[in-house]
Coordinates of C-alpha atoms and ligand atoms in Angstrom, one line a residue:
X1390 CA -25.8 36.1 5.5
X1391 CA -23.8 35.2 8.6
X1392 CA -20.6 36.7 7.2
X1393 CA -22.3 40.0 6.5
X1394 CA -23.8 40.0 9.9
X1395 CA -20.5 39.4 11.7
X1396 CA -18.4 41.8 9.8
X1397 CA -21.1 44.4 9.8
X1398 CA -21.6 44.1 13.6
X1399 CA -17.9 44.5 14.2
X1400 CA -17.8 47.6 12.2
X1401 CA -19.8 49.4 14.8
X1402 CA -19.1 47.3 17.9
X1403 CA -16.0 46.3 19.8
X1404 CA -16.9 42.7 20.2
X1405 CA -19.3 39.8 19.7
X1406 CA -19.3 38.4 23.2
X1407 CA -21.0 35.2 22.5
X1408 CA -21.6 33.6 19.1
X1409 CA -24.6 31.7 20.6
X1410 CA -26.4 34.8 21.8
X1411 CA -25.4 36.6 18.6
X1412 CA -27.0 33.8 16.5
X1413 CA -30.2 33.9 18.5
X1414 CA -30.4 37.7 18.3
X1415 CA -29.9 37.8 14.5
X1416 CA -31.9 34.6 13.9
X1417 CA -29.0 32.8 12.4
X1418 CA -28.1 29.1 12.6
X1419 CA -25.2 28.8 15.2
X1420 CA -23.5 26.0 13.1
X1421 CA -23.3 28.3 10.1
X1422 CA -22.1 31.2 12.3
X1423 CA -19.3 29.0 13.6
X1424 CA -18.2 28.0 10.1
X1425 CA -18.0 31.6 9.0
X1426 CA -16.1 32.5 12.2
X1427 CA -13.5 29.7 11.4
X1428 CA -13.1 30.8 7.8
X1429 CA -12.8 34.5 8.7
X1430 CA -10.3 33.6 11.4
X1431 CA -8.2 31.7 8.9
X1432 CA -7.9 34.8 6.9
X1433 CA -7.2 36.8 10.1
X1434 CA -10.2 39.0 9.5
X1435 CA -11.1 38.4 13.1
X1436 CA -9.6 37.3 16.4
X1437 CA -11.5 34.7 18.3
X1438 CA -11.6 33.1 21.7
X1439 CA -13.4 29.9 22.6
X1440 CA -16.3 29.8 25.0
X1441 CA -17.2 26.4 26.4
X1442 CA -20.5 25.9 28.2
X1443 CA -22.0 22.8 29.8
X1444 CA -25.5 22.5 28.6
X1445 CA -28.3 19.9 29.0
X1446 CA -29.8 18.2 26.0
X1447 CA -32.5 15.6 25.8
X1448 CA -31.8 11.9 25.4
X1449 CA -33.8 9.9 22.9
X1450 CA -36.2 8.9 25.6
X1451 CA -36.4 12.6 26.7
X1452 CA -37.2 13.7 23.1
X1453 CA -39.9 11.1 22.9
X1454 CA -41.6 12.4 26.1
X1455 CA -41.2 16.0 25.0
X1456 CA -43.2 15.1 21.9
X1457 CA -45.7 12.5 23.2
X1458 CA -46.0 13.4 26.8
X1459 CA -44.6 11.7 29.9
X1460 CA -45.5 8.0 30.5
X1461 CA -47.4 8.9 33.7
X1462 CA -49.6 11.4 31.9
X1463 CA -50.0 9.0 28.9
X1464 CA -51.2 6.3 31.4
X1465 CA -53.4 8.7 33.3
X1466 CA -55.1 9.8 30.0
X1467 CA -55.7 6.2 29.1
X1468 CA -57.8 5.8 32.3
X1469 CA -61.4 6.8 31.6
X1470 CA -62.7 10.0 33.2
X1471 CA -65.6 8.1 34.8
X1472 CA -65.8 4.5 35.9
X1473 CA -62.7 2.2 35.6
X1474 CA -60.6 0.0 33.3
X1475 CA -59.0 -3.3 34.0
X1476 CA -55.3 -3.3 34.6
X1477 CA -54.9 -5.8 31.8
X1478 CA -56.7 -3.7 29.3
X1479 CA -54.8 -0.6 30.3
X1480 CA -51.6 -2.5 29.8
X1481 CA -52.7 -3.4 26.3
X1482 CA -53.5 0.2 25.4
X1483 CA -50.0 1.4 26.1
X1484 CA -46.5 0.6 24.9
X1485 CA -44.8 -1.8 27.4
X1486 CA -42.2 0.7 28.5
X1487 CA -44.8 3.5 28.8
X1488 CA -47.0 1.3 30.9
X1489 CA -44.3 0.1 33.3
X1490 CA -42.7 3.5 33.8
X1491 CA -46.1 5.3 33.9
X1492 CA -47.5 2.7 36.4
X1493 CA -44.7 3.3 38.9
X1494 CA -44.9 7.1 38.5
X1495 CA -48.7 7.4 38.9
X1496 CA -48.4 5.2 42.0
X1497 CA -46.0 7.7 43.6
X1498 CA -48.2 10.6 42.6
X1499 CA -51.5 8.9 43.7
X1500 CA -53.3 10.0 40.5
X1501 CA -55.2 6.8 40.1
X1502 CA -56.8 4.1 42.2
X1503 CA -54.6 1.1 41.6
X1504 CA -55.9 -2.5 41.7
X1505 CA -57.3 -5.0 39.3
X1506 CA -59.5 -2.2 38.2
X1507 CA -58.0 1.2 37.7
X1508 CA -59.9 4.5 38.1
X1509 CA -59.0 8.2 38.3
X1510 CA -58.5 9.8 41.8
X1511 CA -58.1 13.2 40.3
X1512 CA -59.8 14.7 37.2
X1513 CA -56.9 16.7 35.9
X1514 CA -53.1 16.5 35.9
X1515 CA -50.4 18.7 34.5
X1516 CA -47.6 17.2 32.4
X1517 CA -44.7 18.9 34.2
X1518 CA -42.1 16.5 32.9
X1519 CA -43.1 17.3 29.3
X1520 CA -43.0 21.1 30.0
X1521 CA -39.6 20.9 31.7
X1522 CA -38.2 18.9 28.8
X1523 CA -39.5 21.4 26.3
X1524 CA -37.9 24.2 28.3
X1525 CA -34.5 22.4 28.2
X1526 CA -34.9 21.8 24.5
X1527 CA -35.4 25.5 23.9
X1528 CA -32.2 26.2 25.9
X1529 CA -34.0 27.9 28.8
X1530 CA -32.7 27.9 32.3
X1531 CA -34.3 25.4 34.7
X1532 CA -34.1 24.7 38.4
X1533 CA -31.3 22.5 39.8
X1534 CA -33.9 20.1 41.4
X1535 CA -35.6 19.6 38.0
X1536 CA -32.3 18.9 36.4
X1537 CA -31.3 16.3 38.9
X1538 CA -34.7 14.6 38.7
X1539 CA -34.7 14.5 34.9
X1540 CA -31.1 13.4 34.9
X1541 CA -31.9 10.5 37.3
X1542 CA -34.6 9.4 35.0
X1543 CA -32.0 9.5 32.1
X1544 CA -34.2 12.0 30.1
X1545 CA -31.4 14.6 29.8
X1546 CA -27.6 14.5 29.5
X1547 CA -24.8 17.0 29.7
X1548 CA -23.2 18.3 26.5
X1549 CA -20.4 20.8 26.0
X1550 CA -21.4 23.7 23.9
X1551 CA -18.6 25.5 22.1
X1552 CA -19.1 29.1 20.9
X1553 CA -16.8 32.0 20.3
X1554 CA -16.2 35.6 21.3
X1555 CA -15.1 37.6 18.3
X1556 CA -13.1 40.8 17.8
X1557 CA -11.6 42.5 14.7
X1558 CA -8.4 40.9 13.4
X1559 CA -5.4 42.4 11.7
X1560 CA -6.9 41.9 8.2
X1561 CA -10.4 43.1 9.3
X1562 CA -12.5 44.7 6.5
X1563 CA -16.2 45.3 6.6
X1564 CA -16.5 43.1 3.6
X1565 CA -14.6 40.1 2.4
X1566 CA -13.9 40.2 -1.3
X1567 CA -13.9 36.8 -2.9
X1568 CA -10.3 36.1 -3.7
X1569 CA -9.3 34.6 -7.0
X1570 CA -7.8 31.1 -6.7
X1571 CA -7.0 30.2 -10.2
X1572 CA -4.8 31.6 -12.9
X1573 CA -7.4 31.5 -15.6
X1574 CA -7.2 33.7 -18.7
X1575 CA -10.0 35.9 -17.4
X1576 CA -8.4 36.3 -14.0
X1577 CA -5.1 37.3 -15.6
X1578 CA -6.8 39.8 -17.8
X1579 CA -8.4 41.5 -14.8
X1580 CA -5.5 40.9 -12.4
X1581 CA -5.4 44.6 -11.3
X1582 CA -9.0 44.5 -10.0
X1583 CA -8.6 41.1 -8.4
X1584 CA -7.2 39.9 -5.1
X1585 CA -5.4 36.6 -5.5
X1586 CA -5.4 34.0 -2.8
X1587 CA -1.8 33.4 -1.5
X1588 CA -0.1 30.2 -2.4
X1589 CA 0.1 27.6 0.4
X1590 CA 3.4 26.0 -0.3
X1591 CA 2.9 23.7 2.7
X1592 CA -0.3 22.2 1.4
X1593 CA -0.1 18.6 0.2
X1594 CA -1.1 18.1 -3.4
X1595 CA -4.1 16.0 -4.2
X1596 CA -3.0 12.3 -4.3
X1597 CA -2.3 11.2 -7.9
X1598 CA -4.5 8.3 -8.9
X1599 CA -2.0 7.3 -11.5
X1600 CA -0.3 4.0 -12.1
X1601 CA 2.5 2.9 -9.8
X1602 CA 5.5 0.8 -10.7
X1603 CA 6.1 -2.4 -8.8
X1604 CA 9.3 -2.4 -6.7
X1605 CA 10.7 -5.2 -8.9
X1606 CA 10.2 -3.1 -12.0
X1607 CA 12.0 -0.1 -10.4
X1608 CA 15.0 -2.1 -9.3
X1609 CA 15.1 -3.8 -12.7
X1610 CA 15.3 -0.4 -14.3
X1611 CA 18.2 0.5 -11.9
X1612 CA 20.1 -2.6 -12.9
X1613 CA 19.3 -2.2 -16.6
X1614 CA 20.6 1.4 -16.5
X1615 CA 23.9 0.2 -14.8
X1616 CA 24.4 -2.4 -17.5
X1617 CA 23.7 0.1 -20.3
X1618 CA 26.1 2.7 -18.7
X1619 CA 28.8 0.0 -18.7
X1620 CA 28.2 -0.7 -22.4
X1621 CA 26.3 -4.0 -22.2
X1622 CA 23.7 -5.1 -24.7
X1623 CA 20.5 -6.8 -23.7
X1624 CA 20.0 -10.4 -24.7
X1625 CA 16.6 -11.5 -26.0
X1626 CA 15.0 -13.5 -23.2
X1627 CA 11.5 -13.8 -24.6
X1628 CA 11.3 -17.6 -24.3
X1629 CA 10.3 -19.1 -20.9
X1630 CA 10.2 -22.6 -22.6
X1631 CA 13.6 -23.9 -23.4
X1632 CA 15.1 -27.3 -24.3
X1633 CA 17.2 -29.2 -21.8
X1634 CA 19.9 -28.9 -24.5
X1635 CA 20.4 -25.1 -24.2
X1636 CA 19.5 -25.0 -20.5
X1637 CA 21.9 -27.8 -19.4
X1638 CA 23.8 -29.8 -22.1
X1639 CA 25.3 -26.9 -23.9
X1640 CA 26.5 -25.7 -20.4
X1641 CA 28.4 -29.0 -19.9
X1642 CA 25.9 -30.0 -17.2
X1643 CA 25.8 -33.8 -17.1
X1644 CA 22.5 -35.5 -17.8
X1645 CA 22.4 -37.2 -14.3
X1646 CA 22.9 -33.9 -12.5
X1647 CA 20.3 -33.5 -9.7
X1648 CA 19.2 -30.1 -11.1
X1649 CA 17.9 -32.1 -14.1
X1650 CA 15.4 -34.0 -12.0
X1651 CA 11.7 -33.2 -12.0
X1652 CA 12.0 -32.3 -8.3
X1653 CA 14.0 -29.3 -9.3
X1654 CA 12.8 -28.5 -12.8
X1655 CA 9.4 -28.1 -14.4
X1656 CA 9.3 -30.2 -17.6
X1657 CA 6.7 -29.6 -20.3
X1658 CA 4.0 -32.1 -21.1
X1659 CA 3.1 -30.5 -24.4
X1660 CA 5.1 -30.0 -26.5
X1661 CA 7.4 -32.3 -24.5
X1662 CA 10.3 -32.1 -26.8
X1663 CA 12.1 -29.5 -28.9
X1664 CA 11.9 -29.7 -32.7
X1665 CA 15.2 -28.5 -33.9
X1666 CA 18.8 -28.3 -32.6
X1667 CA 22.0 -27.5 -34.5
X1668 CA 23.0 -31.1 -35.3
X1669 CA 26.8 -30.7 -35.8
X1670 CA 27.0 -28.7 -32.5
X1671 CA 24.8 -31.3 -30.7
X1672 CA 27.3 -33.9 -31.9
X1673 CA 30.2 -31.9 -30.4
X1674 CA 28.4 -31.4 -27.1
X1675 CA 27.6 -35.2 -26.9
X1676 CA 31.3 -35.9 -27.5
X1677 CA 32.5 -33.5 -24.8
X1678 CA 30.1 -35.0 -22.3
X1679 CA 31.0 -38.6 -23.1
X1680 CA 34.7 -38.5 -23.7
X1681 CA 35.9 -34.9 -23.4
X1682 CA 38.3 -33.3 -25.7
X1683 CA 39.9 -29.8 -25.7
X1684 CA 42.1 -31.0 -22.8
X1685 CA 39.2 -32.4 -20.8
X1686 CA 38.3 -36.1 -20.0
X1687 CA 34.6 -35.5 -20.1
X1688 CA 32.1 -37.2 -17.8
X1689 CA 32.4 -40.7 -19.2
X1690 CA 28.7 -41.6 -19.5
X1691 CA 26.3 -42.5 -22.3
X1692 CA 24.9 -39.1 -23.4
X1693 CA 21.2 -39.4 -24.6
X1694 CA 19.7 -37.2 -27.2
X1695 CA 16.1 -37.8 -25.8
X1696 CA 17.2 -36.2 -22.5
X1697 CA 18.6 -33.1 -24.4
X1698 CA 15.3 -32.8 -26.4
X1699 CA 13.1 -32.5 -23.3
X1700 CA 11.4 -29.1 -23.0
X1701 CA 11.3 -27.3 -19.7
X1702 CA 10.7 -23.9 -18.1
X1703 CA 14.2 -22.4 -18.1
X1704 CA 15.8 -22.8 -14.8
X1705 CA 18.3 -19.9 -15.3
X1706 CA 18.9 -17.2 -17.9
X1707 CA 22.3 -18.8 -18.5
X1708 CA 20.3 -20.8 -21.1
X1709 CA 19.9 -17.6 -23.1
X1710 CA 23.6 -16.8 -22.6
X1711 CA 24.5 -20.2 -24.1
X1712 CA 22.4 -19.6 -27.2
X1713 CA 23.9 -16.1 -27.6
X1714 CA 27.5 -17.4 -27.3
X1715 CA 26.8 -20.1 -29.8
X1716 CA 25.4 -17.6 -32.2
X1717 CA 28.4 -15.4 -31.7
X1718 CA 30.7 -18.3 -32.5
X1719 CA 29.1 -18.7 -35.9
X1720 CA 30.6 -15.4 -37.1
X1721 CA 34.1 -13.9 -37.2
X1722 CA 34.8 -13.2 -33.5
X1723 CA 34.0 -9.8 -32.0
X1724 CA 34.1 -9.1 -28.2
X1725 CA 30.7 -8.6 -26.6
X1726 CA 29.2 -7.5 -23.3
X1727 CA 25.8 -8.9 -22.8
X1728 CA 23.1 -8.8 -20.0
X1729 CA 19.7 -10.1 -19.3
X1730 CA 17.0 -9.6 -16.6
X1731 CA 14.1 -12.0 -16.8
X1732 CA 12.1 -14.7 -15.3
X1733 CA 13.2 -18.2 -14.5
X1734 CA 11.5 -21.2 -12.9
X1735 CA 12.4 -23.8 -10.3
X1736 CA 10.3 -26.6 -8.8
X1737 CA 10.9 -25.5 -5.2
X1738 CA 8.8 -25.6 -2.0
X1739 CA 7.5 -22.0 -1.5
X1740 CA 8.6 -20.3 1.7
X1741 CA 9.6 -16.8 3.0
X1742 CA 12.5 -16.5 0.6
X1743 CA 11.7 -18.9 -2.2
X1744 CA 9.1 -18.9 -5.0
X1745 CA 8.8 -21.3 -7.9
X1746 CA 9.5 -18.4 -10.2
X1747 CA 11.8 -15.5 -9.8
X1748 CA 14.0 -13.1 -11.9
X1749 CA 17.6 -13.5 -12.7
X1750 CA 20.0 -10.8 -13.6
X1751 CA 22.9 -12.0 -15.6
X1752 CA 25.9 -10.2 -17.2
X1753 CA 28.7 -11.7 -19.3
X1754 CA 31.8 -10.4 -21.1
X1755 CA 33.3 -12.3 -23.9
X1756 CA 36.8 -11.3 -25.1
X1757 CA 40.3 -12.7 -25.8
X1758 CA 42.5 -13.3 -22.8
X1759 CA 40.2 -12.3 -20.0
X1760 CA 41.2 -13.4 -16.5
X1761 CA 39.7 -13.9 -13.1
X1762 CA 41.1 -10.4 -12.2
X1763 CA 39.0 -8.9 -15.0
X1764 CA 35.9 -10.7 -13.5
X1765 CA 36.7 -9.3 -10.0
X1766 CA 37.3 -5.8 -11.4
X1767 CA 34.0 -5.8 -13.4
X1768 CA 32.1 -7.1 -10.4
X1769 CA 33.5 -4.3 -8.2
X1770 CA 32.6 -1.7 -10.8
X1771 CA 29.1 -3.2 -11.2
X1772 CA 28.2 -3.5 -7.6
X1773 CA 29.8 -0.2 -6.5
X1774 CA 27.3 1.5 -8.8
X1775 CA 24.6 0.0 -6.6
X1776 CA 26.2 1.4 -3.5
X1777 CA 27.9 -1.9 -2.6
X1778 CA 31.6 -1.4 -2.5
X1779 CA 32.7 -3.9 0.2
X1780 CA 32.8 -7.2 -1.7
X1781 CA 34.2 -10.6 -0.9
X1782 CA 34.5 -13.7 -3.1
X1783 CA 34.3 -17.3 -2.0
X1784 CA 35.3 -20.2 -4.2
X1785 CA 32.2 -22.1 -5.4
X1786 CA 31.1 -24.8 -7.9
X1787 CA 29.0 -24.5 -11.0
X1788 CA 29.1 -27.2 -13.7
X1789 CA 29.7 -24.6 -16.4
X1790 CA 32.2 -22.3 -14.7
X1791 CA 35.8 -22.8 -13.5
X1792 CA 36.9 -21.1 -11.4
X1793 CA 33.5 -20.1 -9.8
X1794 CA 33.0 -17.5 -7.0
X1795 CA 30.1 -16.6 -4.8
X1796 CA 29.8 -12.9 -4.3
X1797 CA 29.3 -11.4 -0.8
X1798 CA 28.6 -7.8 0.1
X1799 CA 28.8 -6.2 3.5
X1800 CA 25.4 -4.9 4.4
X1801 CA 25.8 -1.9 6.7
X1802 CA 22.1 -2.0 7.8
X1803 CA 22.1 -5.7 8.7
X1804 CA 25.7 -5.5 10.0
X1805 CA 26.8 -8.7 8.2
X1806 CA 28.0 -10.1 4.9
X1807 CA 25.2 -11.2 2.7
X1808 CA 25.5 -13.4 -0.4
X1809 CA 24.5 -11.4 -3.5
X1810 CA 25.4 -13.5 -6.5
X1811 CA 27.3 -16.2 -8.2
X1812 CA 30.0 -15.9 -10.9
X1813 CA 32.7 -17.6 -12.8
X1814 CA 34.6 -18.1 -16.1
X1815 CA 32.8 -20.4 -18.5
X1816 CA 34.6 -23.7 -19.0
X1817 CA 36.4 -24.5 -22.2
X1818 CA 34.2 -27.7 -22.4
X1819 CA 31.3 -25.2 -22.9
X1820 CA 32.9 -22.6 -25.2
X1821 CA 35.1 -24.6 -27.5
X1822 CA 32.4 -27.0 -28.9
X1823 CA 30.5 -23.8 -29.8
X1824 CA 33.4 -22.9 -32.1
X1825 CA 34.7 -19.8 -30.2
X1826 CA 38.4 -19.2 -30.8
X1827 CA 40.7 -20.9 -28.2
X1828 CA 41.9 -17.7 -26.5
X1829 CA 38.4 -16.3 -26.0
X1830 CA 37.3 -16.3 -22.3
X1831 CA 33.9 -15.5 -21.0
X1832 CA 33.5 -14.0 -17.5
X1833 CA 29.9 -14.1 -16.2
X1834 CA 27.8 -13.5 -13.1
X1835 CA 24.3 -13.9 -12.0
X1836 CA 22.0 -12.8 -9.2
X1837 CA 18.3 -12.7 -8.4
X1838 CA 16.3 -9.5 -8.8
X1839 CA 14.1 -10.3 -5.8
X1840 CA 16.9 -10.4 -3.2
X1841 CA 18.3 -6.9 -3.6
X1842 CA 14.7 -5.6 -4.0
X1843 CA 13.7 -7.1 -0.7
X1844 CA 16.7 -5.6 1.0
X1845 CA 16.1 -2.2 -0.6
X1846 CA 12.4 -2.1 0.2
X1847 CA 12.6 -3.8 3.6
X1848 CA 10.4 -6.7 2.6
X1849 CA 11.2 -9.9 4.5
X1850 CA 8.7 -12.3 2.9
X1851 CA 9.0 -12.8 -0.8
X1852 CA 5.2 -13.5 -1.0
X1853 CA 4.7 -9.8 -0.1
X1854 CA 6.7 -8.9 -3.1
X1855 CA 5.4 -11.2 -5.8
X1856 CA 2.2 -13.2 -6.3
X1857 CA -1.4 -12.9 -5.3
X1858 CA -0.7 -11.8 -1.7
X1859 CA 0.9 -8.6 -2.8
X1860 CA -0.8 -5.5 -1.2
X1861 CA -1.4 -2.9 -3.9
X1862 CA -1.2 -0.1 -1.3
X1863 CA 2.3 -1.1 -0.6
X1864 CA 3.2 -0.6 -4.3
X1865 CA 1.5 2.9 -4.1
X1866 CA 3.4 3.9 -0.9
X1867 CA 6.8 2.6 -1.9
X1868 CA 9.4 5.3 -2.6
X1869 CA 10.1 6.1 -6.3
X1870 CA 13.7 5.0 -6.0
X1871 CA 16.1 3.6 -3.5
X1872 CA 19.9 3.6 -3.6
X1873 CA 22.4 1.4 -1.8
X1874 CA 21.7 -2.2 -0.9
Ligands
LIG2813 N1 23.2 -19.4 -13.6 C1 23.7 -19.2 -12.3 C2 22.6 -19.5 -11.3 O1 21.6 -20.0 -11.7 C3 24.3 -17.9 -12.1 C4 25.6 -17.7 -12.8 C5 25.6 -17.0 -14.0 C6 26.7 -18.3 -12.4 C7 26.7 -16.9 -14.7 C8 27.9 -18.1 -13.0 C9 27.9 -17.4 -14.2 O2 22.7 -19.2 -10.2

């Protein structure tokens, strides 16, 4: 309706000078006319210019009086034509605000005799306020004095009215054809008759309500891809529960080591102990702890089987590595490159950087005659694939590796060296009881998945990354991939 009227009018006339007057003349709703103007302007059918006018509109109170009459007239009409009414009764007949406002207004106008008894002084009054309000409501011009008196009574307020003046635009046509917006079969069959809407390449697509990967999963995939590219095989890590034997003893970690305390490790109540261990290997492990062998003096203490049997939540994925190396030693030797990325548990106080569970990334290479130089070379290769090529190594201690090195990387963003992992060569006291050939060396390294993920995604509190406080929106907003730690 409105569109036809506007385009039709412009066909014979230069200009629509005021959309408000135009709407009134053609009996159209101005809101609808404005919508059509905006849409036609978008397609450059028309050129438009804003018109802003200050107008007066009724307040809620003003609207009420326009409908019900002014309080003074309501009060006047409540006074009987003849005789009188008590002030109390009059008050009861009217709403409290109508009574109080009406009372003061009739006083000024001297319409009634005011006292304990109220009676009319005139027989007829006009409701000028109501009439004036109705005029304003209809958009009619009213006198300045009236405006200021209604304004002071807070019955009207100023409002900016926006309309438009309209002329033909560069794409003007007397009629707007509905443009086709979809490439349907029918539309393609009739393409010659149709006009297609142009593509808006700047428009954002509708947000996809699809699943989103958690940052840890994305970074895990990046690490996994790197290992796979470097020819590593993934180790089976599908057992969170492990025996102390594989988690500690097989790794030549003495039974009185502080990490084996319940302050640091979660032990299981049920089942509290493991059922089976390879007995002949257990025997060799016991011996190496107690009295050494293979060129070692051992720890010289009384090794207890009950301690080794205790079940726990694995404290590192190196438990899986020890099982895998033992299995490897049971067959004729072949070199291997193994990796794992999975969850481990430590009985720690939770803070900004620590949780009681986290993920470890571990890589190991097992071959004859490997050296510390090989370890450094592999680490440089591995970390440079993550965008970390400035590395430094610091001597460290692990019960199961010798030598051991902490790995540091220079973080350009933070402008400092940050520790990124731990590494070493597994000790002969660990490898030889398993049955691996004497010249076989195992180089290995481990790091957490959380730390690089926090650096990559700019998260400084681990509880924002993992656990019940994680904001799902953060997961949705995170970039698909980040490179360079
Ligand atoms: N298991 C070690 C840790 O918990 C990491 C590591 C793995 C160290 C392999 C050396 C070799 O931190």
